[in-house]
Structures are given as structure tokens and as C-alpha cells.
CSV table of C-alpha atoms and ligand atoms in Angstrom, one decimal:
chain,number,residue,atom,x,y,z
A,1412,MET,CA,0.0,0.0,0.0
A,1413,GLY,CA,1.3,3.5,-0.9
A,1414,LYS,CA,1.1,6.4,1.5
A,1415,SER,CA,-1.9,8.7,1.9
A,1416,ALA,CA,-2.0,12.4,2.4
A,1417,LEU,CA,-4.6,15.0,3.3
A,1418,ILE,CA,-4.2,18.5,1.9
A,1419,THR,CA,-6.2,21.4,3.1
A,1420,GLY,CA,-6.1,24.3,0.6
A,1421,ILE,CA,-5.9,21.8,-2.3
A,1422,THR,CA,-7.7,24.3,-4.6
A,1423,GLY,CA,-5.0,27.0,-3.9
A,1424,GLN,CA,-1.7,27.5,-5.8
A,1425,ASP,CA,0.4,25.3,-3.5
A,1426,GLY,CA,-2.3,22.7,-2.9
A,1427,SER,CA,-2.6,22.1,-6.6
A,1428,TYR,CA,1.1,21.6,-7.2
A,1429,LEU,CA,1.5,19.5,-4.1
A,1430,ALA,CA,-1.4,17.2,-5.2
A,1431,GLU,CA,0.3,16.7,-8.5
A,1432,PHE,CA,3.7,16.0,-6.8
A,1433,LEU,CA,2.2,13.4,-4.3
A,1434,LEU,CA,0.0,11.7,-7.0
A,1435,ALA,CA,3.2,11.3,-9.1
A,1436,ARG,CA,4.8,9.6,-6.2
A,1437,GLY,CA,2.0,7.0,-5.7
A,1438,TYR,CA,0.2,8.7,-2.9
A,1439,ARG,CA,-3.5,8.5,-2.4
A,1440,VAL,CA,-4.5,12.2,-2.0
A,1441,HIS,CA,-7.4,13.5,0.0
A,1442,GLY,CA,-8.3,17.2,-0.4
A,1443,LEU,CA,-10.4,19.5,1.8
A,1444,VAL,CA,-12.6,21.7,-0.3
A,1445,ARG,CA,-15.0,24.3,0.9
A,1446,ARG,CA,-18.3,25.0,-0.8
A,1447,ARG,CA,-18.1,28.3,-2.6
A,1448,SER,CA,-20.0,29.9,-5.4
A,1449,PRO,CA,-18.8,29.7,-8.1
A,1450,ALA,CA,-16.9,26.4,-7.6
A,1451,THR,CA,-13.2,26.9,-7.1
A,1452,LEU,CA,-11.8,23.7,-8.6
A,1453,ALA,CA,-10.1,25.4,-11.6
A,1454,ARG,CA,-6.5,24.7,-10.5
A,1455,ILE,CA,-7.2,20.9,-10.0
A,1456,ALA,CA,-9.8,20.5,-12.7
A,1457,HIS,CA,-7.4,18.4,-14.8
A,1458,LEU,CA,-6.9,16.0,-11.9
A,1459,VAL,CA,-10.7,15.7,-11.3
A,1460,GLU,CA,-11.9,15.2,-14.9
A,1461,GLY,CA,-10.5,14.6,-18.3
A,1462,PRO,CA,-7.6,12.3,-19.5
A,1463,GLU,CA,-5.3,13.2,-16.6
A,1464,ARG,CA,-7.9,12.6,-13.9
A,1465,SER,CA,-6.7,10.5,-11.0
A,1466,SER,CA,-8.7,7.8,-9.1
A,1467,ASP,CA,-6.3,8.4,-6.2
A,1468,LEU,CA,-7.6,11.9,-5.7
A,1469,LEU,CA,-10.6,12.2,-3.3
A,1470,LEU,CA,-12.2,15.4,-2.3
A,1471,HIS,CA,-14.1,16.1,1.0
A,1472,ASP,CA,-16.3,19.0,1.7
A,1473,GLY,CA,-15.3,21.0,4.8
A,1474,ASP,CA,-14.4,24.4,6.2
A,1475,LEU,CA,-11.7,25.5,8.7
A,1476,GLY,CA,-14.5,27.1,10.7
A,1477,ASP,CA,-16.1,23.8,11.4
A,1478,PRO,CA,-14.1,21.6,13.9
A,1479,LEU,CA,-16.5,18.7,13.7
A,1480,ALA,CA,-16.1,18.5,9.9
A,1481,LEU,CA,-12.3,18.6,10.2
A,1482,ARG,CA,-12.4,15.8,12.7
A,1483,ALA,CA,-14.7,13.7,10.5
A,1484,ILE,CA,-12.4,14.3,7.5
A,1485,ALA,CA,-9.3,13.3,9.4
A,1486,GLU,CA,-11.1,10.0,10.4
A,1487,ARG,CA,-12.3,9.3,6.9
A,1488,ALA,CA,-9.1,10.1,5.1
A,1489,ASP,CA,-6.9,8.3,7.8
A,1490,PRO,CA,-3.8,9.9,6.3
A,1491,ASP,CA,-0.1,9.2,6.9
A,1492,GLU,CA,0.7,12.9,6.2
A,1493,VAL,CA,-1.3,16.1,6.6
A,1494,TYR,CA,-0.4,19.3,4.8
A,1495,HIS,CA,-2.2,22.2,6.3
A,1496,LEU,CA,-2.2,24.8,3.6
A,1497,ALA,CA,-5.7,26.4,3.8
A,1498,ALA,CA,-5.7,30.0,5.0
A,1499,GLN,CA,-6.9,33.5,4.2
A,1500,SER,CA,-3.5,34.1,2.6
A,1501,HIS,CA,-3.8,37.8,1.4
A,1502,VAL,CA,-1.7,40.1,3.6
A,1503,GLY,CA,-3.4,43.3,2.4
A,1504,LEU,CA,-6.9,41.9,2.9
A,1505,SER,CA,-6.0,40.9,6.5
A,1506,PHE,CA,-5.9,44.7,7.4
A,1507,THR,CA,-9.6,45.1,6.4
A,1508,GLN,CA,-10.6,41.6,7.6
A,1509,PRO,CA,-8.4,41.0,10.7
A,1510,GLU,CA,-10.9,38.9,12.6
A,1511,THR,CA,-11.7,36.6,9.6
A,1512,THR,CA,-8.0,36.2,9.1
A,1513,ILE,CA,-7.2,35.3,12.7
A,1514,GLN,CA,-10.2,32.9,12.6
A,1515,THR,CA,-9.2,31.2,9.4
A,1516,THR,CA,-5.4,31.4,9.3
A,1517,GLY,CA,-4.8,31.2,13.1
A,1518,LEU,CA,-7.6,29.4,14.8
A,1519,GLY,CA,-8.2,27.2,11.6
A,1520,ALA,CA,-4.7,25.8,12.2
A,1521,VAL,CA,-5.4,25.2,15.9
A,1522,ARG,CA,-8.6,23.3,14.9
A,1523,MET,CA,-6.8,21.2,12.3
A,1524,LEU,CA,-4.0,20.3,14.8
A,1525,GLU,CA,-6.6,19.2,17.3
A,1526,ALA,CA,-8.4,17.1,14.7
A,1527,VAL,CA,-5.2,15.4,13.6
A,1528,ARG,CA,-4.0,14.8,17.2
A,1529,GLY,CA,-7.4,13.3,18.1
A,1530,HIS,CA,-7.3,11.0,15.1
A,1531,ARG,CA,-3.7,9.9,15.9
A,1532,ASP,CA,-4.7,9.1,19.5
A,1533,ARG,CA,-7.8,7.1,18.4
A,1534,SER,CA,-6.1,5.2,15.6
A,1535,ARG,CA,-2.8,4.7,17.5
A,1536,ARG,CA,-0.8,5.3,14.4
A,1537,GLU,CA,1.6,8.1,13.5
A,1538,VAL,CA,0.4,11.0,11.5
A,1539,ARG,CA,2.8,13.6,10.2
A,1540,TYR,CA,1.7,17.2,10.1
A,1541,TYR,CA,2.9,20.2,8.0
A,1542,GLN,CA,2.1,23.8,8.9
A,1543,ALA,CA,2.3,26.4,6.1
A,1544,GLY,CA,4.2,29.1,7.9
A,1545,SER,CA,5.3,32.4,6.3
A,1546,SER,CA,8.1,34.9,6.1
A,1547,GLU,CA,5.4,37.5,7.0
A,1548,MET,CA,6.0,36.3,10.6
A,1549,PHE,CA,9.4,38.0,10.5
A,1550,GLY,CA,7.8,41.3,9.6
A,1551,GLY,CA,10.1,44.0,10.9
A,1552,SER,CA,13.1,41.8,11.7
A,1553,PRO,CA,16.0,42.8,9.3
A,1554,ALA,CA,17.1,40.6,6.4
A,1555,PRO,CA,18.5,37.9,6.1
A,1556,GLN,CA,15.9,36.0,8.1
A,1557,SER,CA,16.5,32.4,9.3
A,1558,GLU,CA,15.0,30.0,11.8
A,1559,VAL,CA,16.6,31.9,14.7
A,1560,THR,CA,15.3,35.4,13.6
A,1561,PRO,CA,12.7,36.8,16.0
A,1562,PHE,CA,9.1,37.1,14.8
A,1563,ARG,CA,7.9,40.7,14.5
A,1564,PRO,CA,4.8,40.5,12.4
A,1565,ARG,CA,3.5,43.7,10.8
A,1566,SER,CA,0.0,42.5,9.7
A,1567,PRO,CA,-2.9,40.6,11.1
A,1568,TYR,CA,-2.0,37.8,8.7
A,1569,GLY,CA,1.5,37.6,10.2
A,1570,CYS,CA,0.1,37.5,13.7
A,1571,ALA,CA,-2.3,34.7,12.7
A,1572,LYS,CA,0.6,32.7,11.2
A,1573,VAL,CA,2.6,33.2,14.4
A,1574,LEU,CA,-0.3,31.7,16.4
A,1575,ALA,CA,-0.4,28.7,14.0
A,1576,HIS,CA,3.4,28.3,14.3
A,1577,GLN,CA,3.4,28.3,18.1
A,1578,ALA,CA,0.4,26.0,18.2
A,1579,THR,CA,2.3,23.5,16.0
A,1580,LEU,CA,5.4,23.7,18.3
A,1581,ILE,CA,3.1,23.0,21.3
A,1582,ALA,CA,1.5,20.0,19.6
A,1583,ARG,CA,5.0,18.7,19.0
A,1584,GLU,CA,6.4,19.3,22.4
A,1585,ALA,CA,3.4,18.6,24.6
A,1586,TYR,CA,1.8,15.7,22.7
A,1587,GLY,CA,4.7,14.3,20.7
A,1588,LEU,CA,3.0,15.0,17.3
A,1589,PHE,CA,5.3,14.7,14.3
A,1590,ALA,CA,4.6,18.4,13.4
A,1591,CYS,CA,6.8,20.6,11.2
A,1592,ASN,CA,6.7,24.3,10.5
A,1593,GLY,CA,7.8,25.4,7.1
A,1594,ILE,CA,8.6,29.1,7.0
A,1595,LEU,CA,8.2,29.8,3.3
A,1596,PHE,CA,9.2,33.0,1.6
A,1597,ASN,CA,7.0,34.3,-1.3
A,1598,HIS,CA,6.6,31.7,-4.1
A,1599,GLU,CA,4.8,32.3,-7.3
A,1600,SER,CA,3.7,30.6,-10.5
A,1601,PRO,CA,1.2,31.0,-13.4
A,1602,ARG,CA,-1.4,29.6,-10.9
A,1603,ARG,CA,-0.8,32.5,-8.4
A,1604,GLY,CA,-4.0,34.3,-7.4
A,1605,GLU,CA,-4.7,37.4,-9.5
A,1606,GLU,CA,-4.6,39.7,-6.4
A,1607,PHE,CA,-0.9,39.0,-5.7
A,1608,VAL,CA,1.6,41.4,-7.1
A,1609,THR,CA,3.6,39.1,-9.4
A,1610,ARG,CA,0.5,37.8,-11.2
A,1611,LYS,CA,-1.1,41.2,-11.3
A,1612,VAL,CA,2.0,42.7,-13.0
A,1613,ALA,CA,2.4,39.7,-15.4
A,1614,ARG,CA,-1.2,39.9,-16.4
A,1615,ALA,CA,-1.1,43.7,-16.9
A,1616,ALA,CA,2.1,43.5,-19.0
A,1617,ALA,CA,0.4,41.0,-21.3
A,1618,ARG,CA,-2.8,43.0,-21.6
A,1619,ILE,CA,-1.1,46.4,-22.1
A,1620,ARG,CA,1.0,44.9,-24.8
A,1621,VAL,CA,-2.3,44.4,-26.7
A,1622,ASP,CA,-4.0,47.6,-25.6
A,1623,PRO,CA,-1.5,50.3,-24.6
A,1624,ALA,CA,-4.4,52.5,-23.3
A,1625,GLU,CA,-4.9,50.3,-20.3
A,1626,ARG,CA,-3.1,51.3,-17.0
A,1627,LEU,CA,-1.8,49.4,-14.1
A,1628,ALA,CA,-2.4,50.7,-10.5
A,1629,LEU,CA,0.0,49.5,-7.8
A,1630,GLY,CA,0.9,50.4,-4.2
A,1631,ASN,CA,4.4,50.2,-2.7
A,1632,LEU,CA,7.0,49.9,-5.5
A,1633,GLU,CA,10.0,49.8,-3.1
A,1634,ALA,CA,9.1,46.6,-1.2
A,1635,ARG,CA,11.6,43.8,-1.6
A,1636,ARG,CA,10.7,40.2,-1.6
A,1637,ASP,CA,12.5,36.9,-1.9
A,1638,TRP,CA,10.4,35.4,-4.7
A,1639,GLY,CA,10.7,31.7,-5.4
A,1640,TYR,CA,8.9,29.2,-7.6
A,1641,ALA,CA,5.9,27.4,-6.1
A,1642,PRO,CA,6.6,23.9,-7.7
A,1643,ASP,CA,10.1,24.0,-6.1
A,1644,PHE,CA,8.7,25.0,-2.8
A,1645,VAL,CA,6.0,22.2,-2.4
A,1646,GLU,CA,8.9,19.7,-2.7
A,1647,ALA,CA,10.4,21.2,0.4
A,1648,MET,CA,7.2,20.6,2.3
A,1649,TRP,CA,7.2,17.0,1.4
A,1650,ARG,CA,10.9,16.6,2.3
A,1651,MET,CA,10.2,18.0,5.8
A,1652,LEU,CA,7.7,15.2,6.5
A,1653,GLN,CA,10.3,12.5,5.3
A,1654,GLN,CA,12.8,13.4,8.0
A,1655,ASP,CA,13.6,11.2,11.0
A,1656,ALA,CA,12.5,14.0,13.4
A,1657,PRO,CA,10.2,17.0,13.1
A,1658,GLY,CA,11.6,20.5,12.9
A,1659,ASP,CA,11.2,24.0,11.5
A,1660,TRP,CA,12.8,25.1,8.3
A,1661,VAL,CA,13.1,28.3,6.3
A,1662,VAL,CA,12.5,27.8,2.5
A,1663,ALA,CA,13.8,30.7,0.4
A,1664,THR,CA,16.0,31.5,-2.6
A,1665,GLY,CA,18.2,33.9,-0.8
A,1666,VAL,CA,17.9,36.5,-3.6
A,1667,THR,CA,15.7,39.6,-3.1
A,1668,HIS,CA,14.1,41.9,-5.7
A,1669,SER,CA,11.9,45.0,-5.5
A,1670,VAL,CA,8.5,45.5,-7.1
A,1671,ARG,CA,10.3,47.8,-9.6
A,1672,ASP,CA,12.6,44.9,-10.6
A,1673,LEU,CA,9.5,42.8,-11.1
A,1674,LEU,CA,8.1,45.5,-13.4
A,1675,GLU,CA,11.3,45.7,-15.4
A,1676,VAL,CA,11.3,41.9,-16.1
A,1677,ALA,CA,7.6,41.5,-17.0
A,1678,PHE,CA,7.1,44.7,-19.0
A,1679,GLY,CA,10.6,44.3,-20.6
A,1680,HIS,CA,9.7,40.8,-21.7
A,1681,VAL,CA,6.8,42.2,-23.8
A,1682,GLY,CA,8.9,45.1,-25.1
A,1683,LEU,CA,7.4,47.9,-23.0
A,1684,ASP,CA,8.8,50.5,-20.5
A,1685,TRP,CA,6.7,50.1,-17.4
A,1686,ARG,CA,7.2,53.7,-16.4
A,1687,ASP,CA,4.8,54.6,-19.3
A,1688,HIS,CA,2.0,52.4,-18.0
A,1689,VAL,CA,2.0,52.3,-14.2
A,1690,ASP,CA,0.3,54.6,-11.7
A,1691,VAL,CA,0.9,54.5,-7.9
A,1692,ASP,CA,-2.5,54.5,-6.2
A,1693,ARG,CA,-2.3,55.4,-2.5
A,1694,ALA,CA,-5.4,53.3,-1.8
A,1695,LEU,CA,-3.2,50.3,-2.6
A,1696,LEU,CA,-0.6,51.1,0.1
A,1697,ARG,CA,-1.0,48.9,3.2
A,1698,PRO,CA,-1.3,50.6,6.6
A,1699,LEU,CA,2.0,48.8,7.4
A,1700,ASP,CA,4.2,46.9,4.9
A,1701,VAL,CA,7.2,44.7,5.3
A,1702,ASP,CA,10.2,46.4,3.6
A,1703,ASP,CA,12.7,43.7,2.9
A,1704,LEU,CA,12.4,39.9,3.1
A,1705,CYS,CA,15.4,37.7,2.1
A,1706,GLY,CA,15.6,34.2,3.5
A,1707,ASP,CA,18.6,32.2,4.6
A,1708,ALA,CA,17.7,28.6,3.8
A,1709,THR,CA,21.1,27.1,4.9
A,1710,ARG,CA,19.3,24.6,7.2
A,1711,ALA,CA,16.9,23.4,4.5
A,1712,ARG,CA,19.9,22.9,2.1
A,1713,ARG,CA,21.9,21.0,4.7
A,1714,GLU,CA,19.2,18.9,6.3
A,1715,LEU,CA,16.5,18.5,3.6
A,1716,GLY,CA,18.9,18.5,0.6
A,1717,TRP,CA,16.6,21.1,-0.9
A,1718,ARG,CA,17.5,23.9,-3.2
A,1719,PRO,CA,15.6,26.2,-5.5
A,1720,ARG,CA,15.8,25.4,-9.2
A,1721,GLN,CA,13.9,28.2,-11.0
A,1722,ARG,CA,15.4,31.7,-11.2
A,1723,PHE,CA,13.3,34.8,-10.5
A,1724,GLU,CA,13.7,36.2,-14.1
A,1725,ASP,CA,12.7,32.9,-15.7
A,1726,MET,CA,9.7,32.5,-13.5
A,1727,ILE,CA,8.4,36.0,-14.2
A,1728,VAL,CA,8.9,35.5,-18.0
A,1729,GLU,CA,7.0,32.2,-17.7
A,1730,MET,CA,4.2,33.9,-15.8
A,1731,THR,CA,4.1,36.7,-18.4
A,1732,GLU,CA,4.1,34.3,-21.3
A,1733,ARG,CA,1.2,32.4,-19.7
A,1734,GLU,CA,-0.7,35.7,-19.4
A,1735,VAL,CA,-0.1,36.5,-23.1
A,1736,GLU,CA,-1.8,33.2,-23.9
A,1737,ARG,CA,-4.7,33.9,-21.5
A,1738,ALA,CA,-5.2,37.4,-23.0
A,1739,ALA,CA,-5.4,35.8,-26.5
A,1740,ILE,CA,-8.0,33.3,-25.3
A,1741,ASP,CA,-10.0,36.0,-23.5
A,1742,ASP,CA,-10.0,38.1,-26.7
A,1743,ALA,CA,-11.1,35.2,-28.8
A,1744,THR,CA,-13.8,34.1,-26.4
A,1745,HIS,CA,-15.2,37.4,-25.2
A,1746,GLY,CA,-14.0,39.9,-27.8
A,1747,SER,CA,-12.9,42.1,-24.9
A,1748,ARG,CA,-10.8,41.6,-21.9
A,1749,ARG,CA,-11.7,41.9,-18.2
A,1750,GLU,CA,-10.6,44.7,-16.0
A,1751,ILE,CA,-7.0,44.6,-14.6
B,371,LIG,P1,-4.0,30.3,-1.8
B,371,LIG,O1,-3.7,30.1,-3.3
B,371,LIG,O2,-4.6,31.6,-1.4
B,371,LIG,O3,-4.9,29.1,-1.3
B,371,LIG,C1,-5.5,29.1,-0.1
B,371,LIG,C2,-6.4,27.9,0.0
B,371,LIG,O4,-7.0,27.9,1.3
B,371,LIG,C3,-7.5,27.7,-1.0
B,371,LIG,O5,-7.6,26.4,-1.4
B,371,LIG,C4,-8.7,28.2,-0.3
B,371,LIG,O6,-9.9,27.7,-0.8
B,371,LIG,C5,-8.4,27.6,1.1
B,371,LIG,N1,-9.2,28.2,2.2
B,371,LIG,C6,-9.3,29.5,2.5
B,371,LIG,N2,-10.2,29.6,3.5
B,371,LIG,C7,-10.7,28.4,3.8
B,371,LIG,C8,-11.6,27.9,4.8
B,371,LIG,N3,-12.2,28.7,5.6
B,371,LIG,N4,-11.8,26.6,4.8
B,371,LIG,C9,-11.2,25.7,3.9
B,371,LIG,N5,-10.3,26.1,3.0
B,371,LIG,C10,-10.1,27.5,3.0
B,371,LIG,O7,-2.6,30.2,-1.0
B,371,LIG,P2,-1.2,29.5,-1.5
B,371,LIG,O8,-0.4,30.6,-2.1
B,371,LIG,O9,-1.5,28.3,-2.2
B,371,LIG,O10,-0.5,29.3,0.0
B,371,LIG,C11,-0.8,28.0,0.7
B,371,LIG,C12,-0.5,28.3,2.1
B,371,LIG,O11,0.9,28.7,2.3
B,371,LIG,C13,-1.3,29.3,2.8
B,371,LIG,O12,-1.5,28.9,4.2
B,371,LIG,C14,-0.5,30.6,2.8
B,371,LIG,O13,-0.8,31.5,3.8
B,371,LIG,C15,0.9,30.0,3.0
B,371,LIG,N6,2.0,30.7,2.4
B,371,LIG,C16,2.0,31.1,1.1
B,371,LIG,C17,3.1,31.7,0.6
B,371,LIG,C18,3.2,32.1,-0.9
B,371,LIG,O14,4.0,32.9,-1.2
B,371,LIG,N7,2.3,31.5,-1.7
B,371,LIG,C19,4.3,31.9,1.4
B,371,LIG,C20,4.2,31.5,2.7
B,371,LIG,C21,3.1,30.9,3.2
B,371,LIG,P3,-10.7,28.4,-2.0
B,371,LIG,O15,-10.0,27.9,-3.3
B,371,LIG,O16,-12.1,27.9,-1.8
B,371,LIG,O17,-10.5,29.9,-1.8
B,372,LIG,O1,2.7,41.7,-2.1
B,372,LIG,C1,3.5,45.2,-2.7
B,372,LIG,C2,2.9,44.8,-1.4
B,372,LIG,O2,0.5,40.6,-2.0
B,372,LIG,C3,4.1,41.8,-2.2
B,372,LIG,C4,1.4,35.9,0.4
B,372,LIG,O3,1.5,34.7,-0.4
B,372,LIG,O4,3.8,36.1,0.5
B,372,LIG,C5,2.6,36.8,0.1
B,372,LIG,O5,2.4,38.0,0.8
B,372,LIG,C6,4.6,43.2,-2.1
B,372,LIG,C7,4.0,43.9,-0.8
B,372,LIG,O6,2.6,39.3,-1.3
B,372,LIG,C8,0.7,45.9,-4.9
B,372,LIG,O7,2.7,46.0,-0.6
B,372,LIG,C9,2.6,46.8,-4.4
B,372,LIG,O8,5.0,44.7,-0.3
B,372,LIG,O9,2.2,39.8,-3.7
B,372,LIG,P1,1.9,40.3,-2.3
B,372,LIG,P2,2.9,39.4,0.2
B,372,LIG,O10,2.2,40.4,0.9
B,372,LIG,O11,4.4,39.4,0.3
B,372,LIG,C10,3.8,35.9,1.9
B,372,LIG,C11,5.1,35.2,2.2
B,372,LIG,C12,2.6,35.1,2.4
B,372,LIG,O12,2.7,34.3,3.3
B,372,LIG,C13,1.3,35.5,1.9
B,372,LIG,O13,0.4,34.5,2.0
B,372,LIG,O14,4.1,43.9,-3.2
B,372,LIG,N1,2.5,45.7,-3.7
B,372,LIG,N2,1.5,47.0,-5.1
B,372,LIG,C14,1.4,45.1,-4.0
B,372,LIG,N3,0.9,43.9,-3.6
B,372,LIG,C15,-0.4,43.6,-4.1
B,372,LIG,N4,-0.9,42.4,-3.7
B,372,LIG,N5,-1.1,44.4,-5.0
B,372,LIG,C16,-0.5,45.6,-5.4
B,372,LIG,O15,-1.2,46.3,-6.2
């Protein structure tokens, strides 16, 4: 029998890549999916139906707000490994919806841990747990950030992730749960949500190439991020749960770029000068932002044997190319494109 895994957040960017990664390694994959209208299965649609569909993928309805449902799903899936990825993951939104963010991203993780620990105790077999931590937890701590850097979150999202991180440590130390914290720096892909800055810029560059009258509105152009590639990063999650002992690991590329650098690459790729097409909109500035994130992933390299493969420039070009294709499909289907 192969291993089985439960992924919360399977419909998100990372969940979709992780599902593909685990299915390719012979896992039976269970995914937690919340009911939303319209349905949000786009990123895993190819695994659910069509020629690539997998009979080893099983979806379960549930929501992080419902502890009974989480408990029932842990029982039904009976997984060897749990990857807890579901969260309200938008930092900017967490300022306008702090309570929802703390509920979903913070307490949701506490509920998931309790469901997994209860199942482990009842079934008397080991379950390994991964918590999707974030570089946002470092907030105001100067770069480079590693596992020993103090957490100084500067957003409700960062606070919620610190709560989830500490709850994971407590489950490990108090109850002996094999529970790992990944502290992942930004990671992107063509499947990134449209509201995050890399996808927003890639999409705008592709559309403005076709219609130079369109404008792109952005907030803070000076922020620096350590942007990696999501398919590389989900492999690090898996490697954590294959170790002999649980631990906490920073996953990052160690290279930092500004939003301006991002604009140079994406607009440059389609032959445009971004300065002619971008407006700074003060409404898009966050009440507090994190200036500079750059991770030191020495421990992950040494202990997990993990290293990033994709370079920032190549990733942004891939994302922009994908948006060029999407813009062409939008044009052909609708005759006009949607708003940026
Ligand atoms: P994402 O694309 O925003 O996906 C979030 C997932 O959580 C979606 O599947 C979403 O479902 C699900 N979800 C949200 N609220 C839920 C609820 N109440 N009940 C059940 N499911 C819920 O995020 P991502 O980029 O893949 O990131 C995965 C995880 O890593 C998140 O925890 C994020 O905070 C963390 N993280 C991300 C990064 C990054 O750069 N990507 C870096 C560090 C940490 P719907 O599809 O229905 O919305
Ligand atoms: O912003 C600036 C913004 O929203 C990056 C999440 O996956 O990574 C992500 O959080 C920077 C910030 O990502 C716009 O102010 C400027 O300084 O793409 P982002 P994030 O906030 O770093 C961490 C590690 C996570 O854990 C999160 O889940 O770009 N910025 N103008 C903008 N950002 C957005 N979204 N939109 C703008 O118009």
C-alpha cells in the first residue's frame, strides 16, 4: 500500500502543485474543499476530470470554521501525512478583515491540529503534520531571516501565522505529534491568485502589450521580496515530512528583488517600458508593509537536501508568457478583456 496524504487548501496555488507532486509519487491524496459559489476547482480540474484525472484523488467538503467537519475528514481520510495549507492568505486583505484572518489562518490551524492529534490518538498510528508558515511572521526583523530570527509580524496575517506556528510547536512538544513548521518566503507561478503582485504585474504587461491605453495601478514599489517558484517550494514541504525527526525550516531562494525589478522583467519581456503604463495608487498602500524579506535557507539545504531550481527572471517570464496566452484566449472568447 502506498502512503496517503490529506491536503487542506488543495484548490489553492500550492495545494494544486502538491497534489500533482504526491500523486506522481504514488500517494492517495485527500483534499479538503470548501463550498463556494462559483466552484473553485479550476486549478485541479485536470486531476478531477479529463484524460489526466486520478482515481487516487478524493475530495471532501469541509471548512476550517467547522471543527466537527475537520475531525470527520481526518477520520475518513486516515492519512499518513497532513499538509495544512488552507488559509486566508492575502496580507493586504488581512488589514480590512483582521478577525476573519485570525479565525481562518490562526484558529483554523489550531482546529486542524486538534483534529489530527485526536485521530492519531484514536487510531494509534503516526500522522505527520505540516504547517504552512510564512516569512510574513518575521515582519520588521532585518534581512536575512533564518530559523533563529525573531518574529515581529506587521500584519494581522503575520500574527495569525505566528499563532499557528506556536500551536504547531506546542503540539510537537506537549503531545509528541510529528509536526513541522515550514517558514516559506514568497513563491509564485502561473497559478498564483490574481490579487498578488507578481500575477497582477504579469497579467497587466500581457494586456497592455495588446492595448497600450490600459493602465496598471500599484501600491508600494519599493518593497523587496525573496520570490521563489511554487513547484520548487512544495517539494520542500514533502521533504520535511520525510525526515527522521520533526523540525522548523526556512525555505527561500536567498535572492531579493523590488517590485520595480519585477516590473522591469515583466514589461521588458513584452517590449514595454513600465514607467509609461504604471500609476501609484495610494489606496493600494498597506497601513503597514514589510520592507525587505530575504531568506537564509542554509538549514533546509543542509538537512533536507533542498535547493531552488527556477530563477526569478525565468519565473516572471513564464508567468508573463502564460498571461499573453490567456489574454489571447480572453480576446477570442469574449471579444474584450476583463478589468485589470
Ligand atoms: P492560496 O492560493 O490563497 O490558497 C488558499 C487555500 O485555502 C485555497 O484552497 C482556499 O480555498 C483555502 N481556504 C481558505 N479559507 C478556507 C476555509 N475557511 N476553509 C477551507 N479552506 C479554505 O494560497 P497559497 O499561495 O497556495 O498558499 C498556501 C499556504 O501557504 C497558505 O496557508 C499561505 O498562507 C501559505 N504561504 C504562502 C506563501 C506564498 O508565497 N504563496 C508563502 C508563505 C506561506 P478556495 O479555493 O475555496 O478559496
Ligand atoms: O505583495 C507590494 C505589497 O500581496 C508583495 C502571500 O503569499 O507572501 C505573500 O504575501 C509586495 C508587498 O505578497 C501591490 O505591498 C505593491 O510589499 O504579492 P503580495 P505578500 O504580501 O508578500 C507571503 C510570504 C505570504 O505568506 C502571503 O500568504 O508587493 N505591492 N503594489 C502590491 N501587492 C499587491 N498584492 N497588490 C498591489 O497592487
